[in-house]
XYZ file of C-alpha atoms in Angstrom:
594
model
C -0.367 0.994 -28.533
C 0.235 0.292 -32.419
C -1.276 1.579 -35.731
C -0.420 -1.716 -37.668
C -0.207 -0.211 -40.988
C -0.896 -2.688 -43.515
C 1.943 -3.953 -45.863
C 1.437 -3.480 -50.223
C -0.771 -5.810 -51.644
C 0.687 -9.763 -52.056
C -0.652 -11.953 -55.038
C -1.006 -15.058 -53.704
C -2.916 -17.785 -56.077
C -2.849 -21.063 -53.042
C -3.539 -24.399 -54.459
C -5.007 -25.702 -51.124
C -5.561 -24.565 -47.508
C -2.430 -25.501 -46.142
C -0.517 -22.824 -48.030
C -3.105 -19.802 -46.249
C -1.094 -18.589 -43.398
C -2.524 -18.465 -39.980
C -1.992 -15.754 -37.715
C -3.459 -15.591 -34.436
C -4.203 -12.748 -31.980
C -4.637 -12.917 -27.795
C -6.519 -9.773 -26.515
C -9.080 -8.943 -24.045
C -11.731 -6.795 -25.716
C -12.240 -7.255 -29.385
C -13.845 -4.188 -31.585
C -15.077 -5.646 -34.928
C -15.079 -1.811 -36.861
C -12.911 1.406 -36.207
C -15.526 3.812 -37.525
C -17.076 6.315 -35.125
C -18.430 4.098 -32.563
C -15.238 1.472 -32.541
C -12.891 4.254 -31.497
C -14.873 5.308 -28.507
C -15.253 2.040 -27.442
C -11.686 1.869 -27.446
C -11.130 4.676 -26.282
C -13.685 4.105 -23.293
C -12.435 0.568 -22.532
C -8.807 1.670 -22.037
C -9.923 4.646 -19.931
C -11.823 2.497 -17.560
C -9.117 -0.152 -17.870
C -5.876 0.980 -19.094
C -4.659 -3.243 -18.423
C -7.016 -4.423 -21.098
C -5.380 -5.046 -24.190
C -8.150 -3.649 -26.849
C -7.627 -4.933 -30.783
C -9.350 -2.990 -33.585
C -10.130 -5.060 -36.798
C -10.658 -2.980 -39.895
C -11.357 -3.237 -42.899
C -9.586 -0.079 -44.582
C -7.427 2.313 -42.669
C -8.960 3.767 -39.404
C -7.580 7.295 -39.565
C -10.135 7.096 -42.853
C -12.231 4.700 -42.480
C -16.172 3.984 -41.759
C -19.402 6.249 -42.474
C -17.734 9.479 -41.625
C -14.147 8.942 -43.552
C -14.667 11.755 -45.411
C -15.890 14.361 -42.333
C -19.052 15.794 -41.764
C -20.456 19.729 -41.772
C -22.951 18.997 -38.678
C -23.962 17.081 -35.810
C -27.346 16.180 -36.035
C -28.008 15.881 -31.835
C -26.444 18.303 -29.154
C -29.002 18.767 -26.540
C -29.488 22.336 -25.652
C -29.687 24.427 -22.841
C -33.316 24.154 -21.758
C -33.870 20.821 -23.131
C -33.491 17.445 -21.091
C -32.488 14.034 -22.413
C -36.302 13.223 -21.954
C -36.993 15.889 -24.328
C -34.855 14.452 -27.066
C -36.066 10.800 -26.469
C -39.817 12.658 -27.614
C -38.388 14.581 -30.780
C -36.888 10.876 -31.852
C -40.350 9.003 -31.096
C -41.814 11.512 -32.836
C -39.965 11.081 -35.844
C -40.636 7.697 -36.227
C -44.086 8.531 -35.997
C -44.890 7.429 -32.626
C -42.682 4.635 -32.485
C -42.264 1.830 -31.488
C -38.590 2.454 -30.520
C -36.384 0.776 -27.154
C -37.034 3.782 -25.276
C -34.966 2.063 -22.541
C -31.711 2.550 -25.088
C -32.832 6.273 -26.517
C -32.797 7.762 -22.884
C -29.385 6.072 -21.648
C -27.828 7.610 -25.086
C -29.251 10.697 -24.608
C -28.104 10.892 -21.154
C -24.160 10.252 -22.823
C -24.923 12.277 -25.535
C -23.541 15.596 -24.799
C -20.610 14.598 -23.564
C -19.292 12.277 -26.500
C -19.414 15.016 -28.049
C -17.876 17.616 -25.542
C -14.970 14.585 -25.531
C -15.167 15.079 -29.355
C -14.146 19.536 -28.799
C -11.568 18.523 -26.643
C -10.129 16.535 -28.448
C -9.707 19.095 -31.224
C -12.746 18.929 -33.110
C -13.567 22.563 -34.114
C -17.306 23.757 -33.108
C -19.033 26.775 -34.403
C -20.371 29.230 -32.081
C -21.448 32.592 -32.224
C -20.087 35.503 -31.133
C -21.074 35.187 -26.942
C -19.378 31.643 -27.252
C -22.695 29.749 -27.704
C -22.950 26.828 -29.434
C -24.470 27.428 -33.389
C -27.731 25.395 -34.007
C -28.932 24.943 -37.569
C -31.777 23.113 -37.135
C -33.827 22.230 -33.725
C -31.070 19.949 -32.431
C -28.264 19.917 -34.846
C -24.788 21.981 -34.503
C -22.551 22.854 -37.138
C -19.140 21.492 -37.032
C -16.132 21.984 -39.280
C -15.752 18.050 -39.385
C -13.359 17.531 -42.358
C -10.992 15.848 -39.769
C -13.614 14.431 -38.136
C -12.778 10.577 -38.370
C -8.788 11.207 -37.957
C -9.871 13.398 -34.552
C -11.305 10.186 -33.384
C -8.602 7.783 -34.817
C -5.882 9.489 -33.315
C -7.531 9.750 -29.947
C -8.127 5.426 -29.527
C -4.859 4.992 -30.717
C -3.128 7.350 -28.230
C -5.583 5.338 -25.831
C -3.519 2.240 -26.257
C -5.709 0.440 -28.522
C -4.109 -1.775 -31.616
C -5.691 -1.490 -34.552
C -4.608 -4.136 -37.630
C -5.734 -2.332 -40.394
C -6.730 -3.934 -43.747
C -8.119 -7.191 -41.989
C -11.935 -7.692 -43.399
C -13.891 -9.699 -40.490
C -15.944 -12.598 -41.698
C -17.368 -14.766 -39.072
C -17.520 -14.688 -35.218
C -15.489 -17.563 -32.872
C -18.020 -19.313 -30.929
C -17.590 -21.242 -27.461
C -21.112 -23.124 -27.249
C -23.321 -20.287 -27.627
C -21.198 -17.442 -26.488
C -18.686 -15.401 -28.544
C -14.945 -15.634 -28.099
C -13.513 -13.713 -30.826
C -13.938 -13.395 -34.311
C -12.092 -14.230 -37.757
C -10.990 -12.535 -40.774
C -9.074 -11.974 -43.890
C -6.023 -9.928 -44.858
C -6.549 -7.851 -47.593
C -2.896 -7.536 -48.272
C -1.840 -10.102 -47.025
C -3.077 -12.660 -47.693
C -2.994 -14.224 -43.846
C -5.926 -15.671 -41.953
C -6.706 -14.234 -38.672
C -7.956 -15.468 -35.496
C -8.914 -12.882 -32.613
C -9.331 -14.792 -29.739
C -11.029 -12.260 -27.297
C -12.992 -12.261 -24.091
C -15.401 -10.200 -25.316
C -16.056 -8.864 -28.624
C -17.920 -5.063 -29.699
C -19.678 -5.291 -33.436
C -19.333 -1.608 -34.437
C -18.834 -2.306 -38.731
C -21.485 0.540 -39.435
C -24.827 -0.054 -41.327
C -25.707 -2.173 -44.913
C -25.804 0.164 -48.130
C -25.215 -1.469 -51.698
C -28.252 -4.027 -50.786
C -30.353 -2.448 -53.231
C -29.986 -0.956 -56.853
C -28.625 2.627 -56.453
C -30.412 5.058 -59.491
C -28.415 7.744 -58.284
C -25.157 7.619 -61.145
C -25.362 6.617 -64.789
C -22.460 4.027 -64.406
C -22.080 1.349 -62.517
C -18.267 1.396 -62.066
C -18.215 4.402 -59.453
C -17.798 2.396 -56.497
C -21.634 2.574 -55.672
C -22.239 6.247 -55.260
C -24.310 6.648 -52.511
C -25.680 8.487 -50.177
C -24.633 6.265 -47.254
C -21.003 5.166 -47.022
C -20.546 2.196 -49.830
C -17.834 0.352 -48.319
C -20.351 -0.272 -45.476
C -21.950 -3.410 -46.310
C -23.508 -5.398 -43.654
C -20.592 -7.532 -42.179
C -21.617 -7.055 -38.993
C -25.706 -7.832 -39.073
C -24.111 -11.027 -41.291
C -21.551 -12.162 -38.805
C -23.973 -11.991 -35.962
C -27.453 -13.183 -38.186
C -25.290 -16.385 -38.817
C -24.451 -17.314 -35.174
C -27.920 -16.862 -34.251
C -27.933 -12.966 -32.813
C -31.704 -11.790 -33.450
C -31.805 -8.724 -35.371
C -34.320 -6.351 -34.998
C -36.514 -3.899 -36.732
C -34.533 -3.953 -40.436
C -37.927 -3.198 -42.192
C -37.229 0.261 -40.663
C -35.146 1.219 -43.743
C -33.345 4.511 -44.662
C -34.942 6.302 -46.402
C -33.408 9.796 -47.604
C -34.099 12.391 -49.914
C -31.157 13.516 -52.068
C -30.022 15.861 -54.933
C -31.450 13.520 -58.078
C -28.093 11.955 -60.081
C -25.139 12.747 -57.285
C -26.683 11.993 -54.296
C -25.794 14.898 -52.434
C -27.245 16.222 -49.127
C -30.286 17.945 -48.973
C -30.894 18.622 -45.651
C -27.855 21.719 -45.876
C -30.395 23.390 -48.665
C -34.052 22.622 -47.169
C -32.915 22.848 -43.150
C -29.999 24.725 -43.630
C -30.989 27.097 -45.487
C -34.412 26.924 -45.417
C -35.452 26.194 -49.319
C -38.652 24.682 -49.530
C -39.303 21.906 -51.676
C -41.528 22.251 -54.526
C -42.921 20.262 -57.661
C -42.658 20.725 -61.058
C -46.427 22.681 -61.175
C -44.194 25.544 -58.533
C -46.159 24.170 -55.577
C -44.762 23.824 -52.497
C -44.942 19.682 -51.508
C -44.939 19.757 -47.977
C -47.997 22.002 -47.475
C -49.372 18.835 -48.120
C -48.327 16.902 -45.267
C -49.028 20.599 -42.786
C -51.205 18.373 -40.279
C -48.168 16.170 -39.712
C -45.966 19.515 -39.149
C -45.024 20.678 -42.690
C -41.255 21.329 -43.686
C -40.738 19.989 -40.066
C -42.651 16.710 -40.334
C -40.844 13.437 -39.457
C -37.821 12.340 -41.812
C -39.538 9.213 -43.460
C -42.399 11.477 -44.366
C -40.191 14.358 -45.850
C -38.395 11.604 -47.658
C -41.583 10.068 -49.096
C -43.326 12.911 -50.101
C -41.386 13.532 -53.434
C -41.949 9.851 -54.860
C -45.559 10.579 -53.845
C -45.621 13.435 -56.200
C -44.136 11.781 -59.020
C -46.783 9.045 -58.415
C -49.153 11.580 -58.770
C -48.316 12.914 -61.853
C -46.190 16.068 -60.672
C -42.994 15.213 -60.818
C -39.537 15.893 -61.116
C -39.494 17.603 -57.608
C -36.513 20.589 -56.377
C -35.274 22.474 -53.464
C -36.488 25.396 -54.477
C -33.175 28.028 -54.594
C -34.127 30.633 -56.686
C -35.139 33.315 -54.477
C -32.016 32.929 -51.923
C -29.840 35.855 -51.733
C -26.204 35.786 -53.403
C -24.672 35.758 -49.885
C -26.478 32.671 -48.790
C -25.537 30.808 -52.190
C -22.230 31.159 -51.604
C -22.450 30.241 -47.928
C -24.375 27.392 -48.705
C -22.097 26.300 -51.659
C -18.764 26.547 -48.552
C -20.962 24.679 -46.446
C -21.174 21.723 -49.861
C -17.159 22.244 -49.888
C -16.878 20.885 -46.504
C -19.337 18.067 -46.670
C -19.837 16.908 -50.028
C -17.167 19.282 -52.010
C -17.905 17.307 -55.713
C -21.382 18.130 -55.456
C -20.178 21.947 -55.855
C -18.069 20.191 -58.898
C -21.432 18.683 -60.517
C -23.435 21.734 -60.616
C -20.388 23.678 -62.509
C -20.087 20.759 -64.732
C -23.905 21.307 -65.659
C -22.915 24.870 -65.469
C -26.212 25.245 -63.448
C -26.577 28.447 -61.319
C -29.169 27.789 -58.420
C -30.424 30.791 -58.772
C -32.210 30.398 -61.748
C -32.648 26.654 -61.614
C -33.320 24.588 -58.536
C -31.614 21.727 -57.508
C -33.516 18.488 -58.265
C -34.023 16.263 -55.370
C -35.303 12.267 -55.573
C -35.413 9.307 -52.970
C -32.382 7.262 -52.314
C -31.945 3.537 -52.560
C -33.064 1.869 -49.013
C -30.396 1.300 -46.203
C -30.222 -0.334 -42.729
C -29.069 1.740 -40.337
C -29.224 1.340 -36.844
C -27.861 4.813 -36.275
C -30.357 6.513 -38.157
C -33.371 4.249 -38.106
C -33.512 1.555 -35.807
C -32.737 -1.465 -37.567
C -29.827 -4.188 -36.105
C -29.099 -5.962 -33.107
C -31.524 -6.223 -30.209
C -29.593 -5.305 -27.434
C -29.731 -5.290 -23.225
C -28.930 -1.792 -21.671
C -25.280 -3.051 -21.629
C -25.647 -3.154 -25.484
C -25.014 -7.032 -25.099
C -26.620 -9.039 -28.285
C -28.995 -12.062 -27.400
C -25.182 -14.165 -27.804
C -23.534 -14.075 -24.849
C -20.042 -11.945 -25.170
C -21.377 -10.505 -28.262
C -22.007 -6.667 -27.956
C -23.283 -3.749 -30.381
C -22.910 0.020 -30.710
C -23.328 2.467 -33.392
C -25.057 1.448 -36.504
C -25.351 -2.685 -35.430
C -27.362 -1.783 -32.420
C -30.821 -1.576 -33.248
C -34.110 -0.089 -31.883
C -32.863 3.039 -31.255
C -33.359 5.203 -33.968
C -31.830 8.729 -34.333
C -28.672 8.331 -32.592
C -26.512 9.865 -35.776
C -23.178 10.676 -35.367
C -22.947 11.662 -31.689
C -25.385 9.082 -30.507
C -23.040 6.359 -32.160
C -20.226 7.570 -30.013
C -22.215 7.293 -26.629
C -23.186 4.372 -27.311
C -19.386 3.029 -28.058
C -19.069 4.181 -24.433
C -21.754 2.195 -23.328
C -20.593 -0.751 -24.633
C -17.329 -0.506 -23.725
C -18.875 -0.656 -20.190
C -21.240 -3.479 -20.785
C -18.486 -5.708 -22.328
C -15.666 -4.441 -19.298
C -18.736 -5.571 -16.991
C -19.078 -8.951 -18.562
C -15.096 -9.773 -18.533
C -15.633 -8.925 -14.829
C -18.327 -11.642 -13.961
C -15.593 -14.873 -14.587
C -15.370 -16.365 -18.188
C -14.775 -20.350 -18.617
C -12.073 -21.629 -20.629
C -13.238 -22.436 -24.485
C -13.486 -25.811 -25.665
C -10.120 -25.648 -28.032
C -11.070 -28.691 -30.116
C -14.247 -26.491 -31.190
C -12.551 -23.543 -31.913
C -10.191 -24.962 -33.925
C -12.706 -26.690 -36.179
C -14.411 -23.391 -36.587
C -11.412 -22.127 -37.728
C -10.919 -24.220 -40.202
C -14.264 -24.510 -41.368
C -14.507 -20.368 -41.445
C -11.088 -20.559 -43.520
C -12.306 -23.399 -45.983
C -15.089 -20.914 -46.829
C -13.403 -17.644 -46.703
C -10.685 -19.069 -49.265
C -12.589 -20.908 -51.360
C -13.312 -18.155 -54.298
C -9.803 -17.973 -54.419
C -8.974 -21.483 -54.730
C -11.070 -21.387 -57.445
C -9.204 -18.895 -58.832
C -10.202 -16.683 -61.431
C -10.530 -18.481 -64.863
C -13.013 -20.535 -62.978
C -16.452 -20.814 -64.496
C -17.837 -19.523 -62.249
C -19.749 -15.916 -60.569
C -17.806 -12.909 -59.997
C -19.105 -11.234 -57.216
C -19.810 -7.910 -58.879
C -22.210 -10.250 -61.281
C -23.942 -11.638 -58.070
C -24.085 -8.449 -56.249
C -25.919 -6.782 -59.039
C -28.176 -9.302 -59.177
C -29.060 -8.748 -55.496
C -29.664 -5.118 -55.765
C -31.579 -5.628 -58.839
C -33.719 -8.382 -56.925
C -33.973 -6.334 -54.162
C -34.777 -3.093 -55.933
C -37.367 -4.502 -57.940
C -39.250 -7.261 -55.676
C -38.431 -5.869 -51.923
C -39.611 -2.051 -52.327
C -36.551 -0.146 -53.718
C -36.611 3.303 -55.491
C -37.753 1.842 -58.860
C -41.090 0.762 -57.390
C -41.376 3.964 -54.856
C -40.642 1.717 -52.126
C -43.539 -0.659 -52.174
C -44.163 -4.213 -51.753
C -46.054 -6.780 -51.112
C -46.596 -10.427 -50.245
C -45.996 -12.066 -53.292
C -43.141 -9.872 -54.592
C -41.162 -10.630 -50.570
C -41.571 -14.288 -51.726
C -40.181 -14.034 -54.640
C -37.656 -11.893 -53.232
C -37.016 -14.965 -50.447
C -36.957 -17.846 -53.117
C -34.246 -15.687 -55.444
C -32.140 -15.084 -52.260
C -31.934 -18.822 -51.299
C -31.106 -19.071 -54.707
C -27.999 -16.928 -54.641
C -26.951 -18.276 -51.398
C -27.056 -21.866 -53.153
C -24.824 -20.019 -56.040
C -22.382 -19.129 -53.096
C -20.055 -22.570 -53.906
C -19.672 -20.896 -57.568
C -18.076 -17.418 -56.666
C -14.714 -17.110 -57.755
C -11.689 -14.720 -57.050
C -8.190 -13.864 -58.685
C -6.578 -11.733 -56.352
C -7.035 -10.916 -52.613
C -9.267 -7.779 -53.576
C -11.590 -9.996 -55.587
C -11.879 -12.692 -52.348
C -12.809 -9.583 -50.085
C -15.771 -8.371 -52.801
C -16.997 -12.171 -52.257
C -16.733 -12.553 -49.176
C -18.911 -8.775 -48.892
C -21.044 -9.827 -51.228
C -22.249 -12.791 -49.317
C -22.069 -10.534 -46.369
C -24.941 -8.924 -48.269
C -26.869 -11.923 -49.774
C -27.294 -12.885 -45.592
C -28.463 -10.102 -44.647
C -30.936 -9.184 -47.310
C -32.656 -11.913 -46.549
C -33.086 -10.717 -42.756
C -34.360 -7.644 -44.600
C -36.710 -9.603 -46.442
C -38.055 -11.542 -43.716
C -38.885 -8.256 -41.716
C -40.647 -7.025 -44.343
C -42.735 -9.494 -44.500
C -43.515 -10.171 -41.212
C -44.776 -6.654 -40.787
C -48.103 -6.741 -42.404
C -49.329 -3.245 -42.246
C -47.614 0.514 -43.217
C -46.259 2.487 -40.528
C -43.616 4.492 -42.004
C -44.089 5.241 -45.860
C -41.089 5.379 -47.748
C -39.060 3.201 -45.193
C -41.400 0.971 -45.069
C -44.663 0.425 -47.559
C -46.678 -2.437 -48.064
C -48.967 -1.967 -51.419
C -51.192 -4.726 -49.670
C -51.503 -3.372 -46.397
C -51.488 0.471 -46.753
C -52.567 1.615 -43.617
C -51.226 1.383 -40.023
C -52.586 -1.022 -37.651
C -51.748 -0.643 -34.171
C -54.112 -3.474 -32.765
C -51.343 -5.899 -34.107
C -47.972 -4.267 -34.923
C -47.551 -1.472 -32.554
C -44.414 -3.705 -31.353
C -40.887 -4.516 -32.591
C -41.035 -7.312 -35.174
C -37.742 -9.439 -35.019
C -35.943 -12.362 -36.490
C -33.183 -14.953 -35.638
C -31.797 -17.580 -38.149
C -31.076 -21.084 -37.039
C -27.291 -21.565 -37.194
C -28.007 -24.934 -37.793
C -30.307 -25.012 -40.319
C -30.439 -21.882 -41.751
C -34.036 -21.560 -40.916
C -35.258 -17.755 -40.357
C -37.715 -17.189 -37.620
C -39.888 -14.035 -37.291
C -41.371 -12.793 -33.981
C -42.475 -10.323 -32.323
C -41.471 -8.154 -29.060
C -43.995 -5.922 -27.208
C -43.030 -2.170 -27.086
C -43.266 0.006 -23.640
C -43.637 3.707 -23.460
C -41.309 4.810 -20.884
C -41.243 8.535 -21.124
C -44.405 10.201 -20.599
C -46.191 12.221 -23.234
C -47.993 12.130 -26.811
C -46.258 9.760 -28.634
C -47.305 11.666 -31.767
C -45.707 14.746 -30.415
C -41.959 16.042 -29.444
């Protein structure tokens, strides 16, 4: 319908509340997030219903906006010819080292899979294949792509859908009827105006939280958080949902990854790609350690572990090991950095480092949650409906479903684009407007107040609180400083610190719009750290090294955590509650084995 581009930045310095504008938008389904999975919800929705009127609220500007803004060089799942959705559910249970994972959720994705992304080639997205017309593989179950207009592709295609997208509008809090979900709330970056999506049902798709926890990767801290994971993805979603109640699940499952060592580039194009093995600083090759778990093909969290376990040990720095690869394959590998990561390819020549002499150093990342990749988020029904009514998940906010990656996270937008047309189909009563307003006032009140404040208030920027939380979190909640480990009294401190910043939330101040969105993100993250934290804790045993390591309980113990641990806070209160939910094998097999 509309691409609502938004208008150039207003400075606006209100004295009270009654100068913030109010605007206020009618609409059937509401998508929190025009990343990947947002525009095939849309996308879905208006295909199933072209009547609906479907509203995007995003934060930047959708043609460029979410995890894969910048494109990607691969696909990591395409089921092959040969291979059934069953097959792929194994390979990801595997990976996780058995599981536990919502089984239930991997083999309905699967079953989409192939054809989100067959949607994605028609739509203009260009897939390599060899010379009979066959799909290329790089890897078991990944295809190479040439993805640099990946995210427009999919922008483009919800848009010519008849979805309207208001771009530029950072979401903040969800509308609540009771305990359902009627819309959702947020801020214009530009400007300036408050806005109210009132919505019969409402999709979370705002990607994953990175920029939780100290990054090591750059010497500077004024890069914009280079990361591995996109940094303007920040945990809005798990926060908006966390405070209404919505029980999150399985965020001790961190992401884990191991990178190139000071940039943060990919390493899976050198050691999958192109088949460099990794290797330690004594020239011995590090996986050969880990050969009864499968070697250079054992799961992710212990491929990204191994090289902090070798620097442990006393033999690091650890390297991708290019030395011996042939001229030709540089050079094909360095066009396959152009399209993914093309100022990696910058960094080396400003090192002047030629691979072929000197390997490319490779370290852990900081930890992320991300329900796309690991399985940490929402817990959902099959209709990808949160445990609030109305509320639904897909992509990275829909947890315990690990492995979905890029085309998982767009058949899952399908899928809950189904579940939420299925719930505006079963009747919806009226909400209580005296409640709604007063929750939109009291979201406004606290969405403004930094800037009320203003900036010469003596007060906390948000940069100085969010540095605080990632050292915090880095340093007492297993982050790359202490090679991911933790334990009981370190989480504690971790929770007391938290509830510490939270009570420094009435001292954040902003001076411009910009600086009112970084506070209202960096409470975003102070919420759901502490959901972090309190998963952590709760599981008292180590089942996935590197993602997950408890110093006082080092080994595994199935007896009382082969299960998903979860939490939900107390809207009320504030109160966090862990639990537990029992796990169920659905698809037959070793659970050890793809």
């Amino acid at each position: 319908m509309a691409n609502r581009k938004a208008s150039r930045a207003v400075d606006i310095a209100p004295r009270s509340l009654a100068e913030v504008r109010t605007e206020t938008v009618e609409c059937d389904l509401l998508i929190i997030g025009g990343g990947n999975a947002g525009c095939f919800v849309a996308t879905e929705a208006k295909r199933l219903d072209p009547s609906l009127r479907v509203v995007i609220m995003e934060k930047a500007e959708i043609m460029r906006s979410g995890a894969c803004s910048a494109g990607m060089d691969a696909l990591n799942t395409y089921i092959p010819e040969g291979k059934t959705p069953e097959d792929l559910v194994r390979w990801s249970r595997a990976q996780v080292g058995g599981g536990p994972l919502r089984e239930d959720l991997a083999l309905s994705n699967a079953e989409e899979l192939n054809e989100a992304i067959d949607d994605l080639e028609r739509w203009g997205l260009p897939i390599l294949r060899d010379e009979n017309g066959k799909i290329r593989y790089r890897g078991k179950w990944d295809i190479s792509i040439h993805g640099e207009q990946l995210k427009p592709i999919m922008a483009e295609k919800a848009i010519e859908a008849g979805a309207e997208v208001y771009n530029r509008v950072v979401g903040t809090g969800l509308l609540m009827d009771g305990g359902r979900c009627v819309g959702a709330m947020g801020l214009g970056v530009r400007d300036g105006l408050f806005y109210v999506f009132r919505a019969r049902s409402v999709v979370v798709s705002t990607g994953g939280a990175g920029t939780l926890y100290k990054s090591y990767t750059a010497d500077s801290t004024d890069s914009g958080a280079q990361i591995w994971m996109c940094p303007y993805c920040v945990g809005s979603g798990y926060a908006m949902g966390f405070r209404q109640g919505a029980e999150l699940s399985s965020l001790e499952q961190r992401w884990v990854a191991t990178r190139t060592k000071d940039f943060c580039g990919p390493v899976d194009t050198i050691s999958v790609g192109y088949k460099a093995p990794i290797i330690n600083c004594k020239d011995e090759r590090v996986m050969s350690r880990y050969a009864h778990l499968g070697g250079d093909a054992a799961p992710r969290f212990i491929r990204a572990n191994a090289p902090m376990e070798e620097w442990l040990a006393g033999r690091g720095p650890c390297y991708c090991d290019t030395r011996n690869m042939a001229p030709e394959l540089v050079q094909a590998m360095m066009t396959d950095y152009l399209n993914e990561r093309p100022s990696f390819v910058l960094f080396l020549a400003s090192r002047g480092q030629d691979v072929t002499r000197e390997p490319i150093e490779i370290y852990g990342s900081d930890p992320y949650i991300m329900g796309g990749h690991t399985m940490g988020g929402f817990w959902v029904d099959m209709q990808r409906m949160t445990t609030v009514p109305g509320l639904f998940a897909a992509g990275e906010t829909a947890g315990g479903n690990p492995n979905k990656f890029v085309g998982g996270c767009a058949a899952e937008g399908k899928l809950a684009a189904r579940g939420a047309i299925a719930y505006m189909a079963a009747g919806l009563e009226t909400p209580d407007e005296a409640a709604v307003t007063m929750q939109v006032e009291s979201e406004k009140a606290r969405v403004f107040a930094p800037l009320l404040r203003g900036g010469d208030y003596d007060g906390v920027t948000p940069t100085e609180m969010k540095e605080r939380l990632q050292r915090l979190m880095d340093e007492y909640a297993g982050g790359s400083s202490q090679f991911y480990r933790t334990n009981e009294e370190r989480l504690d401190y971790a929770l007391r610190h938290i509830k510490m910043l939270q009570s420094q939330f009435a001292y954040l101040k902003a001076a411009d719009l910009h600086d009112l969105m970084q506070a209202n993100e960096t409470m975003d993250r102070v919420d759901v750290a502490e959901a972090v934290v309190h998963h952590l804790k709760a599981r008292r045993e180590t089942r996935w090294a590197g993602w997950q390591t408890r110093s006082d309980y080092p080994g595994r113990d199935d007896a009382n955590f082969d299960c998903f641990v979860e939490t939900r806070r107390d809207p009320a209160t504030g109160e966090v509650t862990a639990f537990t939910r029992p796990y169920e094998q659905l698809v037959p097999g070793d659970r050890f084995k793809a």
